[in-house]
Short mmCIF file of C-alpha atoms in Angstrom, two decimals:
data_model
loop_
_atom_site.label_atom_id
_atom_site.label_comp_id
_atom_site.label_asym_id
_atom_site.label_seq_id
_atom_site.Cartn_x
_atom_site.Cartn_y
_atom_site.Cartn_z
CA MET A 1 -28.45 -28.27 -15.29
CA SER A 2 -30.08 -30.57 -12.55
CA ASN A 3 -31.72 -29.08 -9.73
CA VAL A 4 -30.68 -31.98 -7.35
CA PRO A 5 -29.45 -30.26 -3.90
CA ALA A 6 -25.80 -31.03 -2.97
CA ARG A 7 -25.29 -33.27 -0.02
CA LEU A 8 -24.89 -31.76 3.58
CA LEU A 9 -21.35 -33.37 3.64
CA GLU A 10 -20.35 -31.52 0.39
CA LYS A 11 -22.08 -28.19 1.58
CA TYR A 12 -20.18 -28.18 4.83
CA ASP A 13 -17.01 -29.55 3.60
CA LEU A 14 -17.08 -32.73 5.83
CA LEU A 15 -15.84 -36.21 5.20
CA LEU A 16 -17.68 -39.40 5.93
CA ASP A 17 -14.89 -40.37 8.51
CA HIS A 18 -15.71 -37.17 10.62
CA LEU A 19 -18.93 -38.85 11.68
CA ASP A 20 -17.29 -40.72 14.44
CA PHE A 21 -17.28 -40.96 18.21
CA GLU A 22 -13.51 -40.45 18.48
CA TYR A 23 -13.22 -37.66 15.88
CA ILE A 24 -16.32 -35.77 17.67
CA ARG A 25 -14.52 -36.34 21.02
CA GLN A 26 -11.25 -34.83 19.82
CA SER A 27 -12.82 -31.82 17.82
CA THR A 28 -12.48 -28.55 19.44
CA ASN A 29 -14.16 -26.39 16.64
CA GLY A 30 -17.72 -25.65 17.57
CA ARG A 31 -18.92 -24.63 14.30
CA GLU A 32 -17.71 -27.91 12.58
CA VAL A 33 -19.54 -29.85 15.52
CA GLU A 34 -22.51 -27.91 14.77
CA ASN A 35 -22.34 -29.08 11.19
CA ILE A 36 -22.07 -32.61 12.09
CA VAL A 37 -25.07 -32.43 14.12
CA LYS A 38 -26.92 -30.89 11.22
CA VAL A 39 -25.76 -33.78 8.76
CA LEU A 40 -26.59 -36.44 11.62
CA ARG A 41 -30.10 -34.89 12.25
CA SER A 42 -30.91 -34.73 8.50
CA GLY A 43 -30.86 -38.49 8.24
CA GLU A 44 -28.87 -38.30 4.74
CA GLU A 45 -26.24 -40.64 5.92
CA GLY A 46 -28.40 -42.95 8.31
CA TYR A 47 -30.27 -42.92 11.53
CA PHE A 48 -27.87 -42.91 14.44
CA PRO A 49 -29.33 -41.90 17.51
CA GLN A 50 -26.66 -42.51 19.94
CA LEU A 51 -24.05 -40.61 17.94
CA THR A 52 -26.32 -37.79 17.47
CA ALA A 53 -26.88 -37.54 21.30
CA PHE A 54 -23.13 -37.66 21.69
CA ALA A 55 -22.64 -34.83 19.09
CA GLU A 56 -25.16 -32.83 20.88
CA GLU A 57 -23.45 -33.32 24.40
CA ARG A 58 -20.09 -32.28 22.68
CA LEU A 59 -21.69 -29.34 21.01
CA LYS A 60 -23.25 -28.28 24.51
CA SER A 61 -19.83 -28.56 26.23
CA LEU A 62 -18.27 -26.26 23.26
CA ARG A 63 -21.03 -23.83 22.47
CA PRO A 64 -23.60 -24.00 25.10
CA ASP A 65 -25.41 -21.05 23.45
CA SER A 66 -25.70 -22.57 20.07
CA LYS A 67 -29.08 -22.40 18.34
CA LEU A 68 -29.30 -26.06 17.62
CA LEU A 69 -29.51 -26.86 21.18
CA ARG A 70 -32.78 -24.61 21.40
CA LYS A 71 -35.77 -26.57 22.28
CA GLU A 72 -39.33 -25.54 21.16
CA GLN A 73 -41.90 -24.53 23.87
CA PRO A 74 -45.70 -24.61 23.26
CA LEU A 75 -47.47 -21.26 22.84
CA ALA A 76 -49.06 -19.90 26.07
CA THR A 77 -52.69 -19.88 25.04
CA LYS A 78 -55.75 -20.37 27.00
CA HIS A 79 -55.76 -24.17 26.71
CA THR A 80 -52.19 -24.79 27.63
CA LEU A 81 -52.15 -22.67 30.75
CA PRO A 82 -53.98 -22.92 33.94
CA ALA A 83 -57.34 -21.23 34.35
CA GLU A 84 -56.37 -19.01 37.27
CA GLN A 85 -53.04 -18.06 35.51
CA TRP A 86 -54.83 -17.11 32.40
CA LYS A 87 -57.44 -15.14 34.24
CA GLU A 88 -54.54 -13.10 36.02
CA ILE A 89 -52.70 -12.38 32.86
CA SER A 90 -56.13 -11.28 30.82
CA ASN A 91 -56.98 -9.11 33.85
CA ASN A 92 -53.40 -7.36 33.85
CA LEU A 93 -53.64 -6.77 30.28
CA ASN A 94 -57.13 -5.07 30.66
CA ASP A 95 -55.92 -2.76 33.45
CA TRP A 96 -52.98 -1.89 31.24
CA GLU A 97 -55.41 -0.90 28.32
CA ASN A 98 -57.62 1.11 30.37
CA THR A 99 -54.73 3.06 32.06
CA MET A 100 -53.32 3.92 28.46
CA LYS A 101 -56.79 5.15 27.52
CA THR A 102 -57.29 7.45 30.20
CA LEU A 103 -53.54 8.83 29.91
CA THR A 104 -54.37 9.71 26.11
CA THR A 105 -57.64 11.31 26.94
CA GLU A 106 -56.01 13.50 29.51
CA LEU A 107 -53.07 14.55 27.31
CA ARG A 108 -55.65 15.54 24.47
CA SER A 109 -57.61 17.68 26.69
CA SER A 110 -54.62 19.33 28.24
CA THR A 111 -53.37 20.24 24.69
CA GLN A 112 -56.66 21.60 23.66
CA ASP A 113 -57.00 24.03 26.60
CA GLU A 114 -53.48 25.46 26.22
CA SER A 115 -53.25 28.39 23.55
CA ASP A 116 -51.56 27.25 20.36
CA ASP A 117 -48.77 29.82 19.65
CA SER A 118 -47.29 29.07 16.30
CA GLY A 119 -44.40 31.22 16.65
CA VAL A 120 -42.75 29.39 19.58
CA PRO A 121 -41.34 26.19 18.68
CA ARG A 122 -41.79 23.04 20.26
CA ILE A 123 -39.52 22.21 23.37
CA ARG A 124 -36.82 19.92 22.41
CA GLY A 125 -36.98 16.59 23.71
CA THR A 126 -40.58 16.28 24.50
CA PHE A 127 -42.87 13.56 23.25
CA ASP A 128 -45.82 14.62 20.93
CA PRO A 129 -48.09 11.49 20.95
CA PHE A 130 -50.39 13.24 18.23
CA ALA A 131 -47.60 14.22 15.91
CA LYS A 132 -47.55 12.49 12.68
CA GLU A 133 -44.97 9.64 12.56
CA GLU A 134 -42.14 10.39 9.93
CA GLN A 135 -42.20 7.52 7.41
CA PRO A 136 -38.71 5.70 7.63
CA ASP A 137 -36.49 6.13 4.68
CA SER A 138 -37.11 3.47 2.26
CA SER A 139 -33.27 2.46 1.96
CA SER A 140 -32.84 2.05 5.62
CA GLN A 141 -35.78 -0.63 5.65
CA LEU A 142 -34.95 -4.07 5.45
CA LYS A 143 -35.53 -5.91 2.06
CA VAL A 144 -38.55 -8.08 2.91
CA ILE A 145 -39.44 -10.71 0.27
CA LYS A 146 -43.15 -10.66 -0.56
CA TYR A 147 -45.00 -13.63 -0.05
CA CYS A 148 -45.96 -13.81 -4.00
CA ASP A 149 -42.40 -13.25 -5.23
CA TYR A 150 -41.73 -16.81 -5.97
CA ASP A 151 -38.42 -16.00 -7.83
CA LYS A 152 -36.75 -14.39 -4.87
CA TRP A 153 -38.06 -17.27 -2.46
CA ASP A 154 -36.46 -19.57 -4.94
CA LYS A 155 -33.10 -17.93 -4.59
CA PHE A 156 -33.37 -17.47 -0.67
CA ASP A 157 -30.92 -19.67 1.17
CA ALA A 158 -32.04 -20.23 4.72
CA ASP A 159 -28.62 -21.67 5.72
CA THR A 160 -26.60 -18.62 4.69
CA GLU A 161 -29.07 -16.34 6.42
CA MET A 162 -28.65 -18.35 9.57
CA LEU A 163 -24.99 -18.26 9.12
CA LYS A 164 -25.04 -14.50 8.94
CA MET A 165 -26.95 -14.24 12.07
CA ASP A 166 -24.50 -16.85 13.93
CA LEU A 167 -21.64 -14.57 12.85
CA ASP A 168 -23.34 -11.29 13.90
CA GLU A 169 -23.94 -13.13 17.38
CA GLU A 170 -20.60 -14.11 17.78
CA ARG A 171 -19.23 -10.84 16.78
CA HIS A 172 -21.42 -8.96 19.14
CA ARG A 173 -20.51 -11.31 21.77
CA GLU A 174 -16.86 -10.99 21.27
CA MET A 175 -17.34 -7.04 21.37
CA VAL A 176 -19.11 -7.17 24.54
CA ARG A 177 -16.58 -9.44 26.10
CA ILE A 178 -13.65 -7.00 25.22
CA ASN A 179 -15.45 -4.09 26.34
CA ASN A 180 -16.27 -5.74 29.72
CA GLN A 181 -12.69 -6.89 30.05
CA LYS A 182 -11.53 -3.21 29.42
CA ASN A 183 -14.07 -1.78 31.84
CA SER A 184 -13.00 -4.17 34.73
CA GLU A 185 -9.23 -3.73 34.27
CA LYS A 186 -7.57 -0.76 35.81
CA PRO A 187 -5.41 1.09 33.54
CA LYS A 188 -1.85 0.08 33.56
CA ILE A 189 1.33 0.90 31.73
CA VAL A 190 2.26 -2.72 30.48
CA GLU A 191 5.58 -3.25 28.33
CA LEU A 192 4.95 -5.22 25.19
CA PRO A 193 6.33 -8.51 25.39
CA PRO A 194 8.92 -9.35 22.56
CA LYS A 195 7.52 -10.69 19.33
CA VAL A 196 7.03 -14.48 19.56
CA LYS A 197 8.67 -16.21 16.89
CA LEU A 198 6.40 -19.09 15.38
CA SER A 199 7.77 -22.26 13.67
CA GLN A 200 7.03 -22.98 10.04
CA GLN A 201 4.70 -25.88 11.24
CA GLU A 202 2.78 -23.55 13.41
CA LYS A 203 2.50 -20.90 11.04
CA GLN A 204 0.94 -23.45 8.65
CA VAL A 205 -1.69 -24.49 11.13
CA ILE A 206 -2.66 -20.95 12.11
CA ALA A 207 -2.96 -19.95 8.51
CA GLY A 208 -5.08 -22.95 7.82
CA LYS A 209 -7.63 -21.85 10.36
CA LEU A 210 -7.65 -18.31 9.30
CA ARG A 211 -8.47 -19.39 5.80
CA GLU A 212 -11.21 -21.77 6.96
CA LYS A 213 -12.73 -18.65 9.17
CA GLY A 214 -12.46 -16.68 5.59
CA ASN A 215 -14.38 -19.52 3.96
CA ASP A 216 -17.15 -19.21 6.44
CA TYR A 217 -17.30 -15.55 5.89
CA PHE A 218 -17.31 -16.19 2.08
CA ARG A 219 -20.11 -18.69 2.23
CA ALA A 220 -22.04 -16.09 4.49
CA LYS A 221 -21.64 -13.53 1.60
CA GLU A 222 -19.65 -11.22 3.79
CA PHE A 223 -16.80 -10.74 1.39
CA LYS A 224 -15.02 -7.97 3.15
CA GLU A 225 -14.47 -9.88 6.43
CA ALA A 226 -13.46 -12.86 4.15
CA VAL A 227 -10.57 -10.63 2.42
CA ASP A 228 -9.48 -9.69 6.00
CA GLU A 229 -9.15 -13.21 7.18
CA TYR A 230 -7.61 -14.34 3.99
CA SER A 231 -5.02 -11.55 4.39
CA LYS A 232 -3.99 -12.39 7.88
CA SER A 233 -3.46 -16.11 6.53
CA LEU A 234 -1.30 -14.94 4.03
CA ASP A 235 0.88 -12.76 6.35
CA LEU A 236 1.62 -15.91 8.10
CA TYR A 237 2.19 -18.55 5.37
CA GLN A 238 1.54 -17.80 1.67
CA THR A 239 -0.43 -20.73 -0.25
CA ALA A 240 -1.91 -20.79 -3.59
CA ALA A 241 -5.33 -21.88 -2.48
CA CYS A 242 -5.58 -18.76 -0.18
CA PHE A 243 -4.62 -16.30 -3.14
CA ASN A 244 -7.00 -17.95 -5.26
CA ASN A 245 -9.81 -17.38 -2.58
CA ARG A 246 -8.82 -14.05 -1.81
CA ALA A 247 -8.99 -13.33 -5.77
CA MET A 248 -12.49 -14.52 -5.85
CA ALA A 249 -13.51 -12.38 -2.84
CA HIS A 250 -12.10 -9.40 -4.69
CA ILE A 251 -14.07 -10.32 -7.67
CA LYS A 252 -17.36 -10.24 -5.53
CA LEU A 253 -16.35 -6.75 -4.32
CA GLN A 254 -15.56 -5.70 -8.07
CA ARG A 255 -11.95 -5.06 -6.89
CA TYR A 256 -10.72 -6.34 -10.33
CA THR A 257 -7.07 -5.00 -10.24
CA GLU A 258 -6.50 -6.73 -6.77
CA ALA A 259 -8.12 -9.91 -8.15
CA ILE A 260 -5.63 -10.14 -11.10
CA ALA A 261 -2.78 -9.51 -8.92
CA ASP A 262 -3.65 -12.32 -6.59
CA CYS A 263 -4.12 -14.72 -9.67
CA ASN A 264 -0.71 -13.77 -10.59
CA GLN A 265 0.75 -14.70 -7.18
CA CYS A 266 -1.08 -17.99 -7.15
CA LEU A 267 0.09 -18.76 -10.79
CA ALA A 268 3.81 -18.01 -9.51
CA LEU A 269 3.32 -20.61 -6.99
CA GLU A 270 1.29 -23.04 -9.40
CA PRO A 271 1.66 -22.18 -12.94
CA LYS A 272 -0.90 -24.77 -14.16
CA ASN A 273 -3.75 -23.82 -11.53
CA VAL A 274 -6.97 -23.69 -13.94
CA LYS A 275 -8.98 -22.06 -11.47
CA ALA A 276 -6.65 -18.80 -11.20
CA LEU A 277 -6.46 -18.77 -14.86
CA LEU A 278 -10.26 -18.60 -15.20
CA ARG A 279 -10.63 -15.98 -12.36
CA LYS A 280 -7.95 -14.03 -14.05
CA ALA A 281 -9.53 -14.10 -17.26
CA GLN A 282 -12.96 -13.20 -15.62
CA ALA A 283 -11.29 -10.05 -13.96
CA LEU A 284 -9.54 -9.25 -17.34
CA THR A 285 -12.86 -9.18 -19.06
CA SER A 286 -14.45 -7.17 -16.35
CA THR A 287 -11.92 -4.48 -16.78
CA ASP A 288 -12.38 -4.48 -20.64
CA LYS A 289 -9.08 -6.07 -21.46
CA ARG A 290 -10.73 -8.76 -23.67
CA ARG A 291 -7.49 -9.52 -25.72
CA GLU A 292 -5.62 -10.68 -22.69
CA ALA A 293 -8.35 -12.32 -21.20
CA TYR A 294 -8.65 -14.42 -24.61
CA LYS A 295 -4.98 -15.28 -24.09
CA THR A 296 -5.67 -16.41 -20.69
CA TYR A 297 -8.68 -18.65 -21.82
CA CYS A 298 -6.33 -20.05 -24.43
CA ASP A 299 -3.82 -20.91 -21.71
CA VAL A 300 -6.70 -22.91 -19.96
CA LEU A 301 -7.63 -24.66 -23.20
CA ARG A 302 -4.15 -25.86 -23.42
CA LEU A 303 -4.16 -27.34 -20.08
CA GLU A 304 -7.72 -28.76 -20.48
CA SER A 305 -8.82 -28.83 -23.95
CA THR A 306 -12.51 -29.57 -22.88
CA ASN A 307 -13.15 -26.86 -20.06
CA PRO A 308 -16.72 -25.69 -21.08
CA VAL A 309 -16.05 -22.19 -19.36
CA ALA A 310 -13.02 -21.58 -21.54
CA ILE A 311 -14.68 -22.87 -24.67
CA SER A 312 -17.84 -20.76 -24.27
CA ASN A 313 -15.94 -17.65 -23.50
CA THR A 314 -13.39 -17.87 -26.18
CA ALA A 315 -16.42 -18.21 -28.77
CA LYS A 316 -17.95 -15.05 -27.13
CA LEU A 317 -14.83 -13.10 -27.50
CA ARG A 318 -14.31 -14.12 -30.79
CA ARG A 319 -17.66 -12.77 -31.94
CA GLN A 320 -16.89 -9.42 -30.33
CA LEU A 321 -13.52 -9.37 -31.92
CA PRO A 322 -13.41 -10.87 -35.24
CA ASP A 323 -9.55 -10.54 -35.86
CA LEU A 324 -8.72 -12.94 -32.95
CA PRO A 325 -6.58 -16.14 -33.84
CA PRO A 326 -8.21 -19.53 -33.17
CA PRO A 327 -7.30 -20.83 -29.72
CA ASN A 328 -5.10 -23.50 -31.24
CA ALA A 329 -3.14 -21.15 -33.52
CA VAL A 330 0.80 -21.13 -33.10
CA ARG A 331 2.47 -17.90 -33.54
CA LEU A 332 5.77 -18.11 -35.43
CA THR A 333 8.84 -16.15 -34.23
CA ILE A 334 10.85 -14.32 -36.76
CA GLU A 335 14.43 -13.64 -35.74
CA GLU A 336 16.52 -10.76 -37.34
CA VAL A 337 19.92 -11.53 -38.47
CA GLY A 338 22.29 -9.03 -37.33
CA ASN A 339 25.52 -7.39 -39.30
CA ALA A 340 27.97 -9.59 -37.17
CA GLN A 341 28.79 -11.73 -40.20
CA ALA A 342 31.07 -10.88 -43.06
CA GLU A 343 29.74 -9.38 -46.05
CA ILE A 344 29.33 -11.58 -49.36
CA ASP A 345 32.05 -10.80 -51.92
CA PHE A 346 30.05 -10.82 -55.09
CA ARG A 347 33.43 -10.72 -57.33
CA GLU A 348 34.16 -14.30 -56.30
CA LEU A 349 30.80 -15.17 -58.10
CA ILE A 350 31.83 -13.65 -61.44
CA ARG A 351 35.38 -14.63 -61.46
CA PRO A 352 36.08 -17.29 -64.37
CA LYS A 353 37.46 -20.64 -63.37
CA LYS A 354 40.31 -20.57 -66.22
CA ILE A 355 42.46 -17.45 -66.68
CA THR A 356 43.66 -16.91 -70.29
CA LYS A 357 46.31 -14.65 -71.44
CA ASP A 358 45.37 -11.32 -73.52
CA LYS A 359 46.57 -11.74 -77.27
CA PHE A 360 45.54 -8.24 -78.19
CA PRO A 361 48.92 -6.76 -77.74
CA GLN A 362 50.64 -9.16 -79.59
CA ALA A 363 48.05 -8.97 -82.35
CA ILE A 364 49.09 -5.29 -82.71
CA LYS A 365 52.62 -5.87 -82.83
CA GLN A 366 52.19 -8.60 -85.61
CA LEU A 367 50.10 -6.18 -87.38
CA LYS A 368 52.71 -3.34 -87.54
CA LYS A 369 55.51 -5.85 -88.78
CA ASP A 370 53.22 -6.98 -91.67
CA SER A 371 52.28 -3.52 -92.49
CA VAL A 372 56.08 -2.51 -92.85
CA SER A 373 57.04 -5.55 -94.84
CA LEU A 374 53.76 -4.82 -97.24
CA ILE A 375 54.97 -1.34 -97.69
CA ARG A 376 58.66 -2.38 -98.59
CA GLN A 377 57.31 -5.05 -101.14
CA GLN A 378 55.25 -2.39 -102.93
CA ALA A 379 58.02 -0.07 -103.19
CA GLN A 380 60.23 -2.33 -104.63
CA VAL A 381 57.77 -3.56 -107.27
CA GLN A 382 57.02 0.20 -108.20
CA LYS A 383 60.92 0.70 -108.60
CA GLU A 384 61.11 -2.09 -111.06
CA GLN A 385 58.23 -0.94 -113.11
CA ASP A 386 59.86 2.51 -113.55
CA THR A 387 63.19 0.92 -114.88
CA GLU A 388 61.26 -1.05 -117.40
CA GLU A 389 59.34 1.94 -118.89
CA MET A 390 61.89 4.23 -119.33
CA SER A 391 62.13 5.36 -122.98
CA LEU A 392 63.26 8.24 -125.53
CA PHE A 393 60.07 10.05 -124.80
CA PRO A 394 59.44 10.01 -121.32
CA LYS A 395 55.91 10.68 -120.30
CA GLN A 396 54.75 13.80 -118.62
CA PRO A 397 54.19 13.79 -115.05
CA PRO A 398 50.60 13.69 -114.14
CA ARG A 399 48.77 16.90 -113.67
CA ARG A 400 47.91 17.61 -110.08
CA THR A 401 44.18 18.69 -109.75
CA PRO A 402 43.15 21.01 -107.22
CA LEU A 403 42.00 19.89 -103.62
CA ILE A 404 38.47 20.43 -104.55
CA GLU A 405 38.29 18.14 -107.50
CA GLU A 406 40.08 15.78 -105.60
CA LEU A 407 37.48 15.83 -102.94
#
């Protein structure tokens, strides 16, 4: 990653066409004119003394108390002041020092003469110059960067700190103005006017200005104020960019649930917004919903297959959860078939194509006829044999054996 600083035009969100006499004459935004003066003084876009002087005059008419209009004055030293004035100042300082010394000696002598009663507490509200000063709480002290802490000095952004100071000054000035206005006016019972109905175009213009003000607060790292300005802008006119910016401010404040909701609103307006998908995935990862975050990163890769943030995060999540599918995997849907269709009749499958008549009953009838004719023929043959064998000495009938022998 290169360490080349960004141009001031990109930093202050300006165009090259804004460096023009006519644009500066028509501009009514003091902060924008301030940024234009900074760009012209830097000399990044060229040296234009007349345009710079015109921009400074315009800034003086819009914001006469701007810090850019302050001029450095030489320090008051012995060599820069006249001799008489320097002598008078040094004498006044010596006199003040002598009076303070005498006052401290008198106070010390008076405290030593008085009896020290430990049972009586000190009078409330009195000043004890010899009491030990309580050390202030370390948490309330300002964070001062040490001169040898080079890492913090590298991260220190002077423009951001100046922007914070300007915003604090504007806030204080506005509060003083409101308080003075309240004190100067007499209490009155005023009926509230009916609500003014703005047209759609007016709402868009006012919402755009509120969003720009929220962007200024975001650059100054005042994220709560930025969320308030974005919310006011969205109340008037909802845009995907404003939802996206408020989601990023919520992430900076570690309000991940609100950030996910804003990303969903942005995606409802612009389903292919890559920034909203990346911020939603970041918020899901912070809330330990890594599988949902992985799906969101896969959606980003479907829109931008070479997005480096999505590629690195999907690889990281797959190392943490090995059962995750590849980013380009496609899930097949299996549909269940209902019972609405008629059941299959398997009897149709085993039914023969040709039906033949059963011949078994006919065979039985034929067998009966044949058996009867056969018995008749045997009886007739037996009768003929009996007539031929008749003689004078008939044969004795055969002896019948018992049943057991027959068996």
